[in-house]
CSV table of C-alpha atoms in Angstrom, one decimal:
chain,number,residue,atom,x,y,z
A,1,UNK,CA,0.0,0.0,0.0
A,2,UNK,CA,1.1,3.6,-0.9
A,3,UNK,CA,0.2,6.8,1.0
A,4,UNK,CA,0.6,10.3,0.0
A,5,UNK,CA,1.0,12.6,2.7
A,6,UNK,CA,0.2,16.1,1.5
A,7,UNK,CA,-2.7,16.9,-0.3
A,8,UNK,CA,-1.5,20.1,-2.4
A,9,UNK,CA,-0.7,20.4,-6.0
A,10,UNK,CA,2.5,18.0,-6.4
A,11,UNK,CA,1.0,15.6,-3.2
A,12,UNK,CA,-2.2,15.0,-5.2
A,13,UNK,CA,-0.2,14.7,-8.8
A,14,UNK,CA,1.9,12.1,-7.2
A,15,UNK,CA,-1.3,10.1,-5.9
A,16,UNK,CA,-2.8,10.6,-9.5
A,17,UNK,CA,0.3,9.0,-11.2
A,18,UNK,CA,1.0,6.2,-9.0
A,19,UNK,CA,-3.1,5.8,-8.6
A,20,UNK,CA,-2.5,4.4,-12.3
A,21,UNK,CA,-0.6,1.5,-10.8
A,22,UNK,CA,-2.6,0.4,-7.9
A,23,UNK,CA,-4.7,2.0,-4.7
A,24,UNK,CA,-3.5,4.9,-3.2
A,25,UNK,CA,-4.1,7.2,-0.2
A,26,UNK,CA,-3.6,10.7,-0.2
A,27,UNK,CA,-4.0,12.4,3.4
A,28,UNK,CA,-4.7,16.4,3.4
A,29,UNK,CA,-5.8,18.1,6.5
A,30,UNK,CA,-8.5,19.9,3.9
A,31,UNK,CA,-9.4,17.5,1.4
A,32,UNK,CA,-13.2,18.8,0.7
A,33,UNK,CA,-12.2,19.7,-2.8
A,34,UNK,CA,-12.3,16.1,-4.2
A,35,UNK,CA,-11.9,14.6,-6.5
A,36,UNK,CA,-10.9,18.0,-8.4
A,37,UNK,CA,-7.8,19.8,-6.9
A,38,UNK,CA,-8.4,23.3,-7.7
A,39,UNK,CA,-4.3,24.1,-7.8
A,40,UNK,CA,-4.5,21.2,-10.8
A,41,UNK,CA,-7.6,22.9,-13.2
A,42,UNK,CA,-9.2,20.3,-15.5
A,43,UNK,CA,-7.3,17.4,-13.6
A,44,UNK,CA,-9.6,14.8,-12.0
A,45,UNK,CA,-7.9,12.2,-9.9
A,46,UNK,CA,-8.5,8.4,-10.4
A,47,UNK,CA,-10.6,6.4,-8.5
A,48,UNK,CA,-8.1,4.0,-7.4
A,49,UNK,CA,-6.6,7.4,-4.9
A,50,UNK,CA,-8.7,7.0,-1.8
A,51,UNK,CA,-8.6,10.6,-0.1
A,52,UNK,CA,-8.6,10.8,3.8
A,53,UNK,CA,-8.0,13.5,6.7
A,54,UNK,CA,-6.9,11.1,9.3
A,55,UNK,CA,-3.3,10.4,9.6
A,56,UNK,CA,-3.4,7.1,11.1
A,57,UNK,CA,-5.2,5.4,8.4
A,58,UNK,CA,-3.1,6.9,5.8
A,59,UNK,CA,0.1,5.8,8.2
A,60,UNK,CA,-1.0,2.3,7.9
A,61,UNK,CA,0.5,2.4,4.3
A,62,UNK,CA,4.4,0.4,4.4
A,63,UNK,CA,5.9,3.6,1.5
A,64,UNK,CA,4.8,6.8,2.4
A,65,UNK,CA,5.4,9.9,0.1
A,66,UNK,CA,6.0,13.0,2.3
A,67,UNK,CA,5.2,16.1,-0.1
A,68,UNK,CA,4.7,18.8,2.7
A,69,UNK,CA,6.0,22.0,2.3
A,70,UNK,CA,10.3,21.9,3.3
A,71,UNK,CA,9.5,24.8,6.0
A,72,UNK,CA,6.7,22.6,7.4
A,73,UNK,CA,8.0,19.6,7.8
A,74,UNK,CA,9.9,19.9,10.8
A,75,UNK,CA,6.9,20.5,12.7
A,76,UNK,CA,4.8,18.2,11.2
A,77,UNK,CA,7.4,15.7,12.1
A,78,UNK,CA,7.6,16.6,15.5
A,79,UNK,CA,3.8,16.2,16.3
A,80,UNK,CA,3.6,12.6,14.0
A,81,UNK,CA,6.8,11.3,13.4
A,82,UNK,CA,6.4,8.5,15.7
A,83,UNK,CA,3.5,7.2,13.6
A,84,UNK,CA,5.5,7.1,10.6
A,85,UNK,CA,8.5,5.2,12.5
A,86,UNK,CA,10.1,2.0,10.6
A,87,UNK,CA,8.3,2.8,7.4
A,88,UNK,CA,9.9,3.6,3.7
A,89,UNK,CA,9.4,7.3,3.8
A,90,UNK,CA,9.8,9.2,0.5
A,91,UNK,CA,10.8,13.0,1.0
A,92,UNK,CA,9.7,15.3,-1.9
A,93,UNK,CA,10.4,18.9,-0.1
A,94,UNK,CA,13.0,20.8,-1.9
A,95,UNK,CA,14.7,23.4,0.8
A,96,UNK,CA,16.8,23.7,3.5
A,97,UNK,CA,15.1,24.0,7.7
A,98,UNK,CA,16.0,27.4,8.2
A,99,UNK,CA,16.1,26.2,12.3
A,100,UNK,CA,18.5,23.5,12.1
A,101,UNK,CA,20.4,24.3,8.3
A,102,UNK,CA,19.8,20.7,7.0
A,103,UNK,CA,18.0,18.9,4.5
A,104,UNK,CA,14.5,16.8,5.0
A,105,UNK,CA,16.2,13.7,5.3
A,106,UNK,CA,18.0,14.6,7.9
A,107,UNK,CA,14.8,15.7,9.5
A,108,UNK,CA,12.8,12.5,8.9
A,109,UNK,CA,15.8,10.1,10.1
A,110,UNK,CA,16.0,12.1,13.6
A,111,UNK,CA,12.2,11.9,14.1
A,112,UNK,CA,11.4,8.5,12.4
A,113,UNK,CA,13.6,5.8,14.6
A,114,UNK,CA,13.7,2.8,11.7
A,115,UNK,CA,12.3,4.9,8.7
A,116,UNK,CA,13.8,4.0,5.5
A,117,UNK,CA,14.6,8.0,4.5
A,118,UNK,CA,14.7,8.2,0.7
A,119,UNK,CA,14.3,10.9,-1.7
A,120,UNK,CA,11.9,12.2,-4.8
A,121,UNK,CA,13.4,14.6,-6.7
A,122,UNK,CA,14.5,16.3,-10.0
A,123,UNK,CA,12.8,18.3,-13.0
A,124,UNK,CA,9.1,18.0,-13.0
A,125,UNK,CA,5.7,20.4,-12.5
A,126,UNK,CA,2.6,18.9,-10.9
A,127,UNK,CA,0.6,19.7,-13.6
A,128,UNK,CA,2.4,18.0,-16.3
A,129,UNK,CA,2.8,15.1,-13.8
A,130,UNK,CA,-1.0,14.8,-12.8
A,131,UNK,CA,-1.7,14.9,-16.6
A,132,UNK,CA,0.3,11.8,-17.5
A,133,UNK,CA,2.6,14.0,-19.4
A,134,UNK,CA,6.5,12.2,-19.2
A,135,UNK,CA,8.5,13.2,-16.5
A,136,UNK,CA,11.8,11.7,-15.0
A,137,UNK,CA,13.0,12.1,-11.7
A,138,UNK,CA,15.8,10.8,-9.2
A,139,UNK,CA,15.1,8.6,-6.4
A,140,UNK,CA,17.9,9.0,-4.2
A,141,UNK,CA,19.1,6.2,-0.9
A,142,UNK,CA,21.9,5.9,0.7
A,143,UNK,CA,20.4,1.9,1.0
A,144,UNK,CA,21.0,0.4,-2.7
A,145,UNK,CA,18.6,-2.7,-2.2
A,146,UNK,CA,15.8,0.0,-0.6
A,147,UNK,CA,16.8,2.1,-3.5
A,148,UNK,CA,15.9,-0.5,-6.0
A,149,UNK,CA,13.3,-1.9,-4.3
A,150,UNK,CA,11.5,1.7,-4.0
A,151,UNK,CA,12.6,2.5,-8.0
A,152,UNK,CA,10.4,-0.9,-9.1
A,153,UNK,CA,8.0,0.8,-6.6
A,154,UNK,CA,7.1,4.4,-7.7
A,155,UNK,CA,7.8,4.0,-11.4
A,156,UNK,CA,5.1,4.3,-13.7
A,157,UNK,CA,5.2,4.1,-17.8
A,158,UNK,CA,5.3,7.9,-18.0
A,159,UNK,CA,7.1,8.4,-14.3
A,160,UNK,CA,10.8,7.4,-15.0
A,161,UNK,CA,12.9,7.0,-12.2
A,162,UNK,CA,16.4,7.2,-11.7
A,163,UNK,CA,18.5,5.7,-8.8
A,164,UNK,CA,20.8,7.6,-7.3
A,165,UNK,CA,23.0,6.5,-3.3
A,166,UNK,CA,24.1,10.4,-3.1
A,167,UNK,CA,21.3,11.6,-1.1
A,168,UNK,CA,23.2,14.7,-0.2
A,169,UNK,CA,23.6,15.7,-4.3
A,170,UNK,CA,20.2,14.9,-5.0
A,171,UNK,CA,19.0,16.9,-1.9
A,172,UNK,CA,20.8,19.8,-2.0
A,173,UNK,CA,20.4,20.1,-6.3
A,174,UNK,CA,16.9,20.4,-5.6
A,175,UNK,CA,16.5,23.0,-3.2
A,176,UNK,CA,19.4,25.1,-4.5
A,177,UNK,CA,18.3,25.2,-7.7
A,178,UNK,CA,15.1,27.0,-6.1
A,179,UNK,CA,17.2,30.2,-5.3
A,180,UNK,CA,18.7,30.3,-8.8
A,181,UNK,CA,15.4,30.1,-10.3
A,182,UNK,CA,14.3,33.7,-8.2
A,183,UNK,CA,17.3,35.2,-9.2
A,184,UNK,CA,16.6,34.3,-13.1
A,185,UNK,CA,12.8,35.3,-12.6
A,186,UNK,CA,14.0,38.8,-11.3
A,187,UNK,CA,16.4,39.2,-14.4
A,188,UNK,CA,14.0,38.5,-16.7
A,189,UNK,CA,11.3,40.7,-14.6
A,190,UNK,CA,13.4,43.8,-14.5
A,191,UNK,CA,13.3,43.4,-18.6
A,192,UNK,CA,17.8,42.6,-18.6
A,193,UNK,CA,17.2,39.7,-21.2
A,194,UNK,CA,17.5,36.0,-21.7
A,195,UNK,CA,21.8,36.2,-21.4
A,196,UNK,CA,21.7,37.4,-18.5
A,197,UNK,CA,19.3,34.8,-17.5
A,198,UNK,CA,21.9,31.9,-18.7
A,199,UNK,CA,24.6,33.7,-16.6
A,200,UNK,CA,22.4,33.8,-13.7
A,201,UNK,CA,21.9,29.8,-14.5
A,202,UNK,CA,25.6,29.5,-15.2
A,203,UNK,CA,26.6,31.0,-12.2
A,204,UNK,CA,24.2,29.9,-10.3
A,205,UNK,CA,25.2,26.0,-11.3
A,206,UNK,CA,29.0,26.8,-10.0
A,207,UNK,CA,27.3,27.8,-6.7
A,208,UNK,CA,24.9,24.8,-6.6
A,209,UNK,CA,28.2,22.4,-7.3
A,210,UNK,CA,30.5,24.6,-4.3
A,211,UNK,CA,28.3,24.0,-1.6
A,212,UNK,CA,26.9,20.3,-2.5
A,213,UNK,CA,30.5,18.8,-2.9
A,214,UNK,CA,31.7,20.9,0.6
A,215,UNK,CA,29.2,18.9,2.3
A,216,UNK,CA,30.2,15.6,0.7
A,217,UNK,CA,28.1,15.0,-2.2
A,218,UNK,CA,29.5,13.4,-5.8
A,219,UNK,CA,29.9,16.8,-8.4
A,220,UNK,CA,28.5,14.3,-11.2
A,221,UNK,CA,25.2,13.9,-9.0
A,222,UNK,CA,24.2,18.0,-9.7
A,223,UNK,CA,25.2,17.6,-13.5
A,224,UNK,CA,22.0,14.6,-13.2
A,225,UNK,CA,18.4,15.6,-13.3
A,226,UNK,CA,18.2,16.6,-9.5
A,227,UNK,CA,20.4,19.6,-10.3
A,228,UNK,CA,20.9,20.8,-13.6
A,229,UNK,CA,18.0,19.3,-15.0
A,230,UNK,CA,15.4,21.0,-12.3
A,231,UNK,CA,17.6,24.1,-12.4
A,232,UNK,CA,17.2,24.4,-16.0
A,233,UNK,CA,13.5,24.2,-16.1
A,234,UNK,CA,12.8,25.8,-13.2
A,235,UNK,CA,15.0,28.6,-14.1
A,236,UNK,CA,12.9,28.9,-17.6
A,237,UNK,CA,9.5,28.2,-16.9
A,238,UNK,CA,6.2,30.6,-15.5
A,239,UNK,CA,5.3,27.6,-13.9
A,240,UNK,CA,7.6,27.7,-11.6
A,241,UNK,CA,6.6,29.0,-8.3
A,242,UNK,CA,10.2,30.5,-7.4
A,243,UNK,CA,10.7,31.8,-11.2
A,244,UNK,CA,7.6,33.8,-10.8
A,245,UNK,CA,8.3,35.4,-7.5
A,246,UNK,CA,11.5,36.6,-8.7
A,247,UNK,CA,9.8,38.0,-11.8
A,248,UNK,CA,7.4,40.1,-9.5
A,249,UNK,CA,10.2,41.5,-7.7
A,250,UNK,CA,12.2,42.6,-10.8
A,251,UNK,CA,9.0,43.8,-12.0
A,252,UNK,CA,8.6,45.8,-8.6
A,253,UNK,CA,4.9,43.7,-9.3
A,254,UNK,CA,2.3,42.1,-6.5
A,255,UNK,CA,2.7,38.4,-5.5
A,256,UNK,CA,0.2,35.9,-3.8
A,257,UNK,CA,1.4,35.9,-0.2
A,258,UNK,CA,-0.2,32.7,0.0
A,259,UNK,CA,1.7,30.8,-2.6
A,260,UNK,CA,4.5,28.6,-0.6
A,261,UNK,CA,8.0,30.0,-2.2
A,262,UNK,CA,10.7,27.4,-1.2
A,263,UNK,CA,13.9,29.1,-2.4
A,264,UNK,CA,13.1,32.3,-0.7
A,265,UNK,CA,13.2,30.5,3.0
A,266,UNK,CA,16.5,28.5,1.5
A,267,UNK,CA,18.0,31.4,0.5
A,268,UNK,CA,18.2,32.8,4.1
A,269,UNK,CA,19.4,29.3,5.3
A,270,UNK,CA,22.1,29.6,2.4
A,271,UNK,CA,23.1,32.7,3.6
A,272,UNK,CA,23.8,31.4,6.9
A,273,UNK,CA,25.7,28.7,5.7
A,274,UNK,CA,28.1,30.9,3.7
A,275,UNK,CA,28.9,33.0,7.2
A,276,UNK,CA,29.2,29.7,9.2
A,277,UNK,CA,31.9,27.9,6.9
A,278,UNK,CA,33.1,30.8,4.8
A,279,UNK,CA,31.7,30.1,1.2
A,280,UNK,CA,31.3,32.1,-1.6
A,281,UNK,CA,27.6,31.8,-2.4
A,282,UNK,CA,27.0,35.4,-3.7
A,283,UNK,CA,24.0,34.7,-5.7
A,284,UNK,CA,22.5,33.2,-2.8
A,285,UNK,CA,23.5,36.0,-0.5
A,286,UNK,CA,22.0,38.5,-2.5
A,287,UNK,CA,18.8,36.3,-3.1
A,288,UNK,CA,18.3,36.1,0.5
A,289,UNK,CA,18.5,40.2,0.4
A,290,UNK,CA,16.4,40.9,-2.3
A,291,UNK,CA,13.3,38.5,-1.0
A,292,UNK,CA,13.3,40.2,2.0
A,293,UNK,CA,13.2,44.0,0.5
A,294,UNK,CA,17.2,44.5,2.0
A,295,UNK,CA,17.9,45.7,-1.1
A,296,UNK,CA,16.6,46.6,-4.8
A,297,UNK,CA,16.8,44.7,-8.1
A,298,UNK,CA,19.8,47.2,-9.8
A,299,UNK,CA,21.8,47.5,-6.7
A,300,UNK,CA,21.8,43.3,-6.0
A,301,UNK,CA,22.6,43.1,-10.2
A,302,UNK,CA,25.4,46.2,-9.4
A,303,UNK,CA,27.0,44.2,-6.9
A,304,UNK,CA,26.9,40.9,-8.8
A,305,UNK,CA,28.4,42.6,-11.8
A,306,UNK,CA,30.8,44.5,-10.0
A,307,UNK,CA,32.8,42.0,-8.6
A,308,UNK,CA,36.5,40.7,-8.8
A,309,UNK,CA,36.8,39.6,-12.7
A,310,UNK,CA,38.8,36.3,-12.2
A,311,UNK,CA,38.7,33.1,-13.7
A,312,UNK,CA,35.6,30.6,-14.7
């Protein structure tokens, strides 16, 4: 049995596309919509996904697909992680806990004694998932055989996964690629053109790759689809959540408050990290500035541009 635990946009595309397989719960604390998520227009989910609002029924399932929000999942784990303990759990969060600096898995393992901790990630959109459209991702485990085992598990005709051991790569692509994707929305909102976009992604990449490998992940696991796969579409699509809020602010334009922005809450978690180890993570740095008003759209492009020339 398979169990989705989040019942937003990419929670209920994931029940939808394994839902082809076989039954599936999803779990939302609001789930009154169904069967037709409004954040998925024209999208009906199967019949096979059995929608609940009570955790324990949905925590009988032995996989469990986490897709909560990165800045929520902390606490959510620390009111149920004992329910979910000795079960495969499946992270999908992309972002960094701004209260402890570290990644979801690192989250789930300390609250889940026993949990298989595995990883969902890579280039993909809920919409284009929940419509059957093809998509391939990266499942990441430090455990090969759970790895396997999880890859036979979650893959679909159209949902092509790839297995991956570096958990840290495949986590860290994912929610760094976030930040680049604000600082390419805000280039292309404050009209400075598609080449300085690919710089920003360029650049942006390099940074991605500096801070992965400093905290032990392989370089070849961000040139996969967990890092410069997602940061290339999420650094060139509207749909993209982060891409668009860094398109308002260039545009000095309104943004839904309530849309969930992960890079902006990673951003001020990178910028942490840079002080604490003494990296070189300027894009990020200036990210974290500009979501929080510190500082305008041609002064953070100023400073970029302005420093030290030196080599690639």
């Amino acid at each position: 049995m398979i169990s989705v635990l989040g019942a937003g946009a990419f929670g209920t595309a994931l029940a939808a596309a394994l839902g082809a397989r076989g039954p599936v719960t999803l779990w939302g604390r609001d789930i009154a919509w169904w069967p037709a998520n409004p954040r998925l227009p024209g999208v009906t989910v199967p019949g096979s996904v059995t929608p609940t609002d009570d955790l324990g029924r949905a925590a009988q399932a032995d996989t469990i697909l986490l897709a909560l929000p990165a800045q929520a999942l902390g606490g959510f784990l620390a009111q149920h992680g004992a329910a979910l303990a000795g079960k495969r759990l499946v992270n999908t969060a992309k972002g960094i806990d701004m209260q402890r600096l570290t990644g979801p898995s690192a989250l789930i393992a300390d609250a889940c004694p026993g949990a298989t901790v595995a990883l969902l990630t890579g280039p993909s959109f809920a919409a284009d998932i929940a419509r059957g459209l093809p998509t391939a991702l990266t499942l990441a485990c430090t455990d090969p055989d759970a790895g396997a085992a999880l890859q036979a598990r979650l893959s679909t005709p159209v949902l092509r996964l790839y297995r991956t051991t570096d958990v840290t790569g495949a986590e860290l692509g994912g929610a760094l690629k976030n930040v680049a994707a604000i600082a390419a929305g805000a280039v292309i909102g404050a009209g400075l053109g598609d080449s300085a976009r690919a710089a920003i992604i360029t650049r942006g990449f390099a940074e991605m790759t500096r801070l992965a490998t400093h905290l032990g992940a392989r370089p070849e696991t961000l040139t996969g689809l967990s890092g410069l796969g997602d940061l290339t579409l999420t650094c060139t699509s509207a749909q993209s959540r982060n891409f668009r809020f860094g398109q308002a602010l260039g545009a000095g334009a309104e943004f839904d408050s309530a849309t969930t922005v992960e890079g902006a809450a990673t951003a001020q978690a990178l910028a942490r990290m840079a002080l604490r180890d003494g990296l070189d993570l300027p894009i990020a740095t200036m990210v974290a500035r500009l979501a929080q008003g510190g500082v305008s759209v041609e002064k953070a492009m100023d400073h970029l541009l302005s420093r030290p020339l030196k080599e690639e």
